[in-house]
Amino acid sequence: MEQEKGPKMLVITIENPLATAAGLVGNILSFLVVLAPMPTFYKIYKKKSTEEFGSVPYMVALFSAMMWIYYGALTMDYLLLTINVGASLIETAYLVLFLIYAPAKPRAFTLKLVSLLNVGGYGSVVLFTMLFLRGGRRTNIAGWICASFAFSCFVAPLSIIKQVIRTKSVEYMPISLSFFLTVSAIAWLGYGLLLGDMHVAVPNVVGFLFGIAQIIIYLIYKNAKKDETKTKLGNQDAEAMAAAVTSGSDIELPEKLSTPLAEV
């Protein structure tokens, strides 16, 4: 059934106190999610290098925020508008900083994808829905496009999870981002359900599951490098002691190697 959703989605009203409360909490938590990569970009700024950090998650996040702005404008949902306008500005700042310090190849790739996705893709969606769709159908199509890219935002960290498993290091997967992503997904899931807006609710089920997965991966690998270092130092100590015994001479172990494992 094609039906305009605009009046139903006007959420800053006493008629929807629970939905409004959930949306406000979602705004606060989502803002923290958007701010979570700030230590990463501060590190990039200090080192003047992007190291192994990639730009794809931030480009996808920017596109998603831009699409939610469009959907929020169609539905007159001010709580969606406020957080996504702010998110768009911050994600843009992240990408600008990335472009400043990225090597030539990643910079060229980022500029190409921004042009295709954030300019060409977004413009095409808005133009198509404005010219060829009307009323509730336009809102519904725009909503599911938003939901699909929300899925992409939640799935984007899979590359980081793969890197954590491969390197046994959580350096490139901040736990703060995973935590706030999870609780933010819970808030927006409640918001969507209370409003009966499945475009908001459905992708946040996936967001919650992926957030939990990231936290579990972090807990598994957070001490992996330390344990590996301790094992390596222990093996070096043993080899040095064996060499000393074999040669029959008194060999003074290097200070780093003779440090008790408990103190490493």
CSV table of N, CA and C in Angstrom, one decimal, residues 50-116:
chain,number,residue,atom,x,y,z
A,50,THR,N,49.0,7.5,7.2
A,50,THR,CA,47.8,6.7,7.4
A,50,THR,C,48.2,5.3,7.7
A,51,GLU,N,49.4,4.9,7.6
A,51,GLU,CA,49.9,3.6,7.9
A,51,GLU,C,49.0,2.5,7.2
A,52,GLU,N,48.4,1.6,8.0
A,52,GLU,CA,47.6,0.5,7.4
A,52,GLU,C,46.1,0.9,7.5
A,53,PHE,N,45.8,2.1,7.9
A,53,PHE,CA,44.4,2.5,8.0
A,53,PHE,C,43.8,2.6,6.6
A,54,GLY,N,42.5,2.3,6.4
A,54,GLY,CA,41.9,2.4,5.1
A,54,GLY,C,40.7,3.4,5.2
A,55,SER,N,40.3,3.9,4.0
A,55,SER,CA,39.3,5.0,4.0
A,55,SER,C,37.9,4.5,3.7
A,56,VAL,N,37.8,3.2,3.2
A,56,VAL,CA,36.5,2.7,2.8
A,56,VAL,C,35.4,2.8,3.9
A,57,PRO,N,35.7,2.4,5.1
A,57,PRO,CA,34.6,2.5,6.1
A,57,PRO,C,34.0,3.9,6.3
A,58,TYR,N,34.9,4.9,6.1
A,58,TYR,CA,34.5,6.3,6.3
A,58,TYR,C,33.7,6.9,5.1
A,59,MET,N,34.1,6.4,3.9
A,59,MET,CA,33.3,6.8,2.7
A,59,MET,C,31.9,6.2,2.7
A,60,VAL,N,31.8,4.9,3.1
A,60,VAL,CA,30.5,4.2,3.2
A,60,VAL,C,29.7,4.9,4.3
A,61,ALA,N,30.3,5.2,5.5
A,61,ALA,CA,29.6,5.9,6.6
A,61,ALA,C,29.1,7.2,6.1
A,62,LEU,N,29.9,8.0,5.3
A,62,LEU,CA,29.5,9.3,4.9
A,62,LEU,C,28.3,9.1,3.9
A,63,PHE,N,28.3,8.2,3.0
A,63,PHE,CA,27.2,8.0,2.1
A,63,PHE,C,26.0,7.6,2.8
A,64,SER,N,26.1,6.7,3.8
A,64,SER,CA,25.0,6.3,4.6
A,64,SER,C,24.3,7.5,5.3
A,65,ALA,N,25.2,8.3,5.9
A,65,ALA,CA,24.6,9.5,6.6
A,65,ALA,C,23.9,10.5,5.7
A,66,MET,N,24.5,10.6,4.5
A,66,MET,CA,23.9,11.5,3.5
A,66,MET,C,22.5,10.9,3.0
A,67,MET,N,22.4,9.6,2.9
A,67,MET,CA,21.1,9.0,2.5
A,67,MET,C,20.1,9.2,3.6
A,68,TRP,N,20.5,9.0,4.9
A,68,TRP,CA,19.6,9.2,6.0
A,68,TRP,C,19.1,10.6,6.1
A,69,ILE,N,20.0,11.6,5.7
A,69,ILE,CA,19.5,13.0,5.7
A,69,ILE,C,18.4,13.1,4.7
A,70,TYR,N,18.5,12.5,3.5
A,70,TYR,CA,17.5,12.5,2.5
A,70,TYR,C,16.2,11.9,3.0
A,71,TYR,N,16.4,10.7,3.6
A,71,TYR,CA,15.2,10.0,4.1
A,71,TYR,C,14.5,10.8,5.3
A,72,GLY,N,15.4,11.4,6.1
A,72,GLY,CA,14.8,12.2,7.2
A,72,GLY,C,14.1,13.4,6.8
A,73,ALA,N,14.6,14.0,5.7
A,73,ALA,CA,13.9,15.1,5.1
A,73,ALA,C,12.5,14.7,4.5
A,74,LEU,N,12.5,13.5,3.8
A,74,LEU,CA,11.2,13.0,3.3
A,74,LEU,C,10.2,12.7,4.3
A,75,THR,N,10.6,12.2,5.5
A,75,THR,CA,9.7,11.7,6.5
A,75,THR,C,9.5,12.8,7.6
A,76,MET,N,10.2,13.9,7.5
A,76,MET,CA,10.2,14.9,8.6
A,76,MET,C,10.6,14.4,9.9
A,77,ASP,N,11.6,13.5,9.9
A,77,ASP,CA,12.1,12.9,11.1
A,77,ASP,C,13.4,13.7,11.6
A,78,TYR,N,13.1,14.6,12.5
A,78,TYR,CA,14.2,15.5,13.0
A,78,TYR,C,15.3,14.8,13.7
A,79,LEU,N,15.0,13.7,14.4
A,79,LEU,CA,16.0,13.0,15.1
A,79,LEU,C,17.0,12.3,14.2
A,80,LEU,N,16.5,11.8,13.1
A,80,LEU,CA,17.4,11.3,12.0
A,80,LEU,C,18.2,12.3,11.4
A,81,LEU,N,17.6,13.5,11.2
A,81,LEU,CA,18.3,14.6,10.5
A,81,LEU,C,19.4,15.1,11.4
A,82,THR,N,19.2,15.3,12.7
A,82,THR,CA,20.2,16.0,13.5
A,82,THR,C,21.5,15.1,13.6
A,83,ILE,N,21.4,13.9,13.9
A,83,ILE,CA,22.6,13.0,14.0
A,83,ILE,C,23.3,12.9,12.7
A,84,ASN,N,22.6,12.7,11.6
A,84,ASN,CA,23.2,12.5,10.3
A,84,ASN,C,23.8,13.7,9.7
A,85,VAL,N,23.3,14.9,9.9
A,85,VAL,CA,24.0,16.1,9.5
A,85,VAL,C,25.3,16.2,10.2
A,86,GLY,N,25.3,16.0,11.5
A,86,GLY,CA,26.6,16.0,12.3
A,86,GLY,C,27.5,15.0,11.8
A,87,ALA,N,27.0,13.7,11.6
A,87,ALA,CA,27.9,12.6,11.2
A,87,ALA,C,28.5,12.9,9.8
A,88,SER,N,27.7,13.5,8.9
A,88,SER,CA,28.3,13.8,7.6
A,88,SER,C,29.4,14.8,7.7
A,89,LEU,N,29.3,15.8,8.5
A,89,LEU,CA,30.4,16.8,8.7
A,89,LEU,C,31.7,16.2,9.3
A,90,ILE,N,31.5,15.3,10.3
A,90,ILE,CA,32.6,14.7,10.9
A,90,ILE,C,33.3,13.7,10.0
A,91,GLU,N,32.5,12.9,9.3
A,91,GLU,CA,33.1,11.9,8.4
A,91,GLU,C,33.8,12.6,7.2
A,92,THR,N,33.3,13.7,6.8
A,92,THR,CA,34.0,14.5,5.8
A,92,THR,C,35.4,15.0,6.3
A,93,ALA,N,35.4,15.4,7.5
A,93,ALA,CA,36.7,15.9,8.1
A,93,ALA,C,37.7,14.7,8.2
A,94,TYR,N,37.2,13.5,8.6
A,94,TYR,CA,38.1,12.3,8.6
A,94,TYR,C,38.7,12.1,7.2
A,95,LEU,N,37.8,12.1,6.2
A,95,LEU,CA,38.3,11.8,4.9
A,95,LEU,C,39.3,12.9,4.4
A,96,VAL,N,39.1,14.1,4.7
A,96,VAL,CA,40.0,15.2,4.3
A,96,VAL,C,41.4,15.0,5.0
A,97,LEU,N,41.3,14.6,6.3
A,97,LEU,CA,42.6,14.3,7.0
A,97,LEU,C,43.3,13.1,6.4
A,98,PHE,N,42.5,12.1,6.0
A,98,PHE,CA,43.1,10.9,5.4
A,98,PHE,C,43.8,11.3,4.0
A,99,LEU,N,43.1,12.1,3.2
A,99,LEU,CA,43.6,12.5,1.9
A,99,LEU,C,44.9,13.3,2.1
A,100,ILE,N,45.0,14.1,3.1
A,100,ILE,CA,46.2,14.9,3.3
A,100,ILE,C,47.4,14.0,3.6
A,101,TYR,N,47.3,12.9,4.4
A,101,TYR,CA,48.4,12.1,4.8
A,101,TYR,C,48.5,10.8,4.2
A,102,ALA,N,47.6,10.4,3.3
A,102,ALA,CA,47.7,9.1,2.6
A,102,ALA,C,48.7,9.1,1.5
A,103,PRO,N,49.4,8.0,1.2
A,103,PRO,CA,50.3,7.9,0.1
A,103,PRO,C,49.5,8.1,-1.2
A,104,ALA,N,50.2,8.2,-2.3
A,104,ALA,CA,49.6,8.5,-3.6
A,104,ALA,C,48.5,7.5,-4.0
A,105,LYS,N,48.8,6.2,-3.9
A,105,LYS,CA,47.8,5.2,-4.4
A,105,LYS,C,46.6,5.2,-3.6
A,106,PRO,N,46.6,5.1,-2.2
A,106,PRO,CA,45.4,5.2,-1.5
A,106,PRO,C,44.6,6.5,-1.6
A,107,ARG,N,45.4,7.6,-1.8
A,107,ARG,CA,44.7,8.9,-2.0
A,107,ARG,C,43.9,8.9,-3.3
A,108,ALA,N,44.5,8.4,-4.4
A,108,ALA,CA,43.8,8.3,-5.7
A,108,ALA,C,42.6,7.4,-5.6
A,109,PHE,N,42.7,6.3,-4.9
A,109,PHE,CA,41.6,5.3,-4.8
A,109,PHE,C,40.5,6.0,-4.0
A,110,THR,N,40.8,6.7,-2.9
A,110,THR,CA,39.8,7.4,-2.1
A,110,THR,C,39.1,8.5,-2.9
A,111,LEU,N,39.8,9.3,-3.7
A,111,LEU,CA,39.2,10.3,-4.5
A,111,LEU,C,38.3,9.7,-5.5
A,112,LYS,N,38.7,8.6,-6.1
A,112,LYS,CA,37.9,8.0,-7.2
A,112,LYS,C,36.6,7.4,-6.6
A,113,LEU,N,36.7,6.8,-5.4
A,113,LEU,CA,35.5,6.2,-4.8
A,113,LEU,C,34.5,7.3,-4.2
A,114,VAL,N,35.1,8.4,-3.7
A,114,VAL,CA,34.3,9.5,-3.2
A,114,VAL,C,33.5,10.1,-4.4
A,115,SER,N,34.2,10.2,-5.6
A,115,SER,CA,33.5,10.7,-6.7
A,115,SER,C,32.4,9.8,-7.2
A,116,LEU,N,32.6,8.5,-7.2
A,116,LEU,CA,31.6,7.6,-7.7
A,116,LEU,C,30.5,7.4,-6.7
